[in-house]
Amino acid sequence: MKAILMTFIPLLLTLTSPTIQAETETSAAQLEERLAQARARLELTDRQAEQMQPVMQESLARQRSILASYGLDLDNPDAPSERPGFRQARAMRGELEDVRADMLTKLEDILTPSQLDEFKQMQEAQRAEIRERIRARMAGN
């Protein structure tokens, strides 16, 4: 799994601009961290970890894209942003929920029911952390 990431990251970095390079490094680091947490907490087999990697990679990319489309960059606290309005926040939440539901559907074929339940708990904790980061960022504006 780590070997797969380490093979593709240098190729991506050579083909992208410095801004995209920084974003790619952050995404890769986040993905690696999330996979390591899942592997340890869910006691994943090597096969499960390999199968989860592309699912989580796609989900993370989609989440980052949605947040960016609403002007939120959680990795760069200095980036200017405006507080989304009620409708925008609601729409963003709906889009993020769709991504989450899609990921969980895909993971049903990879994880055992107990692993999936534990993964959902992990996701809820991460969502709470992200909400706090967004709130803190918006309060700072």
Short mmCIF file of C-alpha atoms in Angstrom, two decimals:
data_model
loop_
_atom_site.label_atom_id
_atom_site.label_comp_id
_atom_site.label_asym_id
_atom_site.label_seq_id
_atom_site.Cartn_x
_atom_site.Cartn_y
_atom_site.Cartn_z
CA MET A 1 0.00 0.00 0.00
CA LYS A 2 2.70 2.45 1.03
CA ALA A 3 4.77 1.27 -1.95
CA ILE A 4 1.89 2.08 -4.29
CA LEU A 5 1.62 5.60 -2.89
CA MET A 6 5.36 6.12 -3.03
CA THR A 7 5.46 5.00 -6.68
CA PHE A 8 2.82 7.42 -7.92
CA ILE A 9 3.51 10.47 -5.77
CA PRO A 10 6.92 11.33 -7.35
CA LEU A 11 5.41 10.98 -10.82
CA LEU A 12 2.55 13.29 -9.92
CA LEU A 13 4.90 15.79 -8.33
CA THR A 14 7.06 16.06 -11.43
CA LEU A 15 4.03 16.72 -13.59
CA THR A 16 2.35 19.39 -11.48
CA SER A 17 2.85 22.98 -10.48
CA PRO A 18 4.17 23.95 -7.02
CA THR A 19 0.65 24.77 -5.77
CA ILE A 20 -0.73 21.45 -6.90
CA GLN A 21 2.39 19.73 -5.56
CA ALA A 22 1.70 21.03 -2.06
CA GLU A 23 -1.93 19.94 -2.31
CA THR A 24 -0.90 16.49 -3.56
CA GLU A 25 1.57 16.07 -0.70
CA THR A 26 -1.10 17.05 1.83
CA SER A 27 -3.67 14.71 0.28
CA ALA A 28 -1.19 11.84 0.17
CA ALA A 29 -0.20 12.43 3.78
CA GLN A 30 -3.84 12.58 4.87
CA LEU A 31 -4.64 9.41 2.96
CA GLU A 32 -1.67 7.58 4.41
CA GLU A 33 -2.59 8.72 7.93
CA ARG A 34 -6.23 7.65 7.53
CA LEU A 35 -5.22 4.27 6.12
CA ALA A 36 -2.77 3.70 8.97
CA GLN A 37 -5.47 4.57 11.52
CA ALA A 38 -7.97 2.27 9.82
CA ARG A 39 -5.46 -0.55 9.54
CA ALA A 40 -4.62 -0.39 13.25
CA ARG A 41 -8.08 0.24 14.64
CA LEU A 42 -9.96 -2.15 12.34
CA GLU A 43 -7.23 -4.80 12.30
CA LEU A 44 -7.32 -4.91 8.50
CA THR A 45 -5.75 -7.66 6.50
CA ASP A 46 -3.24 -6.66 3.83
CA ARG A 47 -5.85 -7.39 1.17
CA GLN A 48 -8.47 -5.22 2.88
CA ALA A 49 -5.99 -2.36 3.20
CA GLU A 50 -5.12 -2.60 -0.49
CA GLN A 51 -8.80 -2.63 -1.45
CA MET A 52 -9.61 0.32 0.83
CA GLN A 53 -6.85 2.57 -0.51
CA PRO A 54 -8.49 3.57 -3.82
CA VAL A 55 -11.92 3.94 -2.18
CA MET A 56 -10.56 6.28 0.47
CA GLN A 57 -8.40 8.12 -2.06
CA GLU A 58 -11.40 8.85 -4.24
CA SER A 59 -13.51 9.89 -1.26
CA LEU A 60 -10.83 12.25 0.08
CA ALA A 61 -10.36 13.84 -3.35
CA ARG A 62 -14.10 14.35 -3.74
CA GLN A 63 -14.42 15.84 -0.24
CA ARG A 64 -11.55 18.26 -0.86
CA SER A 65 -13.09 19.27 -4.17
CA ILE A 66 -16.46 19.96 -2.55
CA LEU A 67 -14.90 22.01 0.24
CA ALA A 68 -12.84 23.96 -2.29
CA SER A 69 -15.93 24.66 -4.39
CA TYR A 70 -17.40 26.39 -1.32
CA GLY A 71 -14.21 28.35 -0.72
CA LEU A 72 -12.92 26.25 2.19
CA ASP A 73 -9.28 25.19 2.34
CA LEU A 74 -8.72 23.48 5.67
CA ASP A 75 -5.03 22.97 4.97
CA ASN A 76 -4.31 26.67 4.54
CA PRO A 77 -5.69 28.67 7.45
CA ASP A 78 -4.35 31.90 5.94
CA ALA A 79 -6.36 31.56 2.74
CA PRO A 80 -9.18 34.07 2.54
CA SER A 81 -12.66 32.62 2.80
CA GLU A 82 -16.18 33.77 3.48
CA ARG A 83 -18.61 32.10 5.77
CA PRO A 84 -21.01 30.10 3.60
CA GLY A 85 -24.63 31.10 3.88
CA PHE A 86 -27.23 28.76 5.32
CA ARG A 87 -28.23 27.38 1.93
CA GLN A 88 -24.64 26.94 0.85
CA ALA A 89 -23.72 25.18 4.09
CA ARG A 90 -26.72 22.90 3.74
CA ALA A 91 -25.87 22.10 0.12
CA MET A 92 -22.24 21.45 1.05
CA ARG A 93 -23.30 19.12 3.86
CA GLY A 94 -25.56 17.22 1.47
CA GLU A 95 -22.77 16.80 -1.06
CA LEU A 96 -20.35 15.62 1.62
CA GLU A 97 -22.96 13.16 2.93
CA ASP A 98 -23.38 11.75 -0.59
CA VAL A 99 -19.63 11.16 -0.82
CA ARG A 100 -19.63 9.49 2.59
CA ALA A 101 -22.60 7.24 1.72
CA ASP A 102 -20.96 6.23 -1.56
CA MET A 103 -17.73 5.35 0.25
CA LEU A 104 -19.56 3.30 2.88
CA THR A 105 -21.43 1.40 0.17
CA LYS A 106 -18.14 0.49 -1.48
CA LEU A 107 -16.60 -0.49 1.86
CA GLU A 108 -19.46 -2.92 2.57
CA ASP A 109 -17.82 -5.28 0.06
CA ILE A 110 -14.40 -4.95 1.74
CA LEU A 111 -15.00 -4.81 5.49
CA THR A 112 -16.78 -7.14 7.89
CA PRO A 113 -19.94 -5.74 9.51
CA SER A 114 -18.11 -5.08 12.80
CA GLN A 115 -15.23 -3.39 10.97
CA LEU A 116 -17.72 -1.25 9.05
CA ASP A 117 -19.42 -0.19 12.29
CA GLU A 118 -16.05 0.76 13.79
CA PHE A 119 -15.11 2.63 10.59
CA LYS A 120 -18.35 4.63 10.85
CA GLN A 121 -17.38 5.64 14.38
CA MET A 122 -13.97 6.73 13.11
CA GLN A 123 -15.62 8.77 10.38
CA GLU A 124 -17.93 10.49 12.85
CA ALA A 125 -14.94 11.53 14.96
CA GLN A 126 -13.18 12.88 11.87
CA ARG A 127 -16.30 14.77 10.80
CA ALA A 128 -16.55 16.35 14.23
CA GLU A 129 -12.91 17.43 13.98
CA ILE A 130 -13.47 18.94 10.53
CA ARG A 131 -16.58 20.79 11.76
CA GLU A 132 -14.54 22.27 14.58
CA ARG A 133 -11.78 23.34 12.19
CA ILE A 134 -14.35 25.01 9.93
CA ARG A 135 -16.02 26.75 12.89
CA ALA A 136 -12.68 27.95 14.23
CA ARG A 137 -11.70 29.24 10.83
CA MET A 138 -14.99 31.03 10.30
CA ALA A 139 -14.83 32.56 13.80
CA GLY A 140 -11.42 33.97 12.93
CA ASN A 141 -12.81 35.96 9.99
#
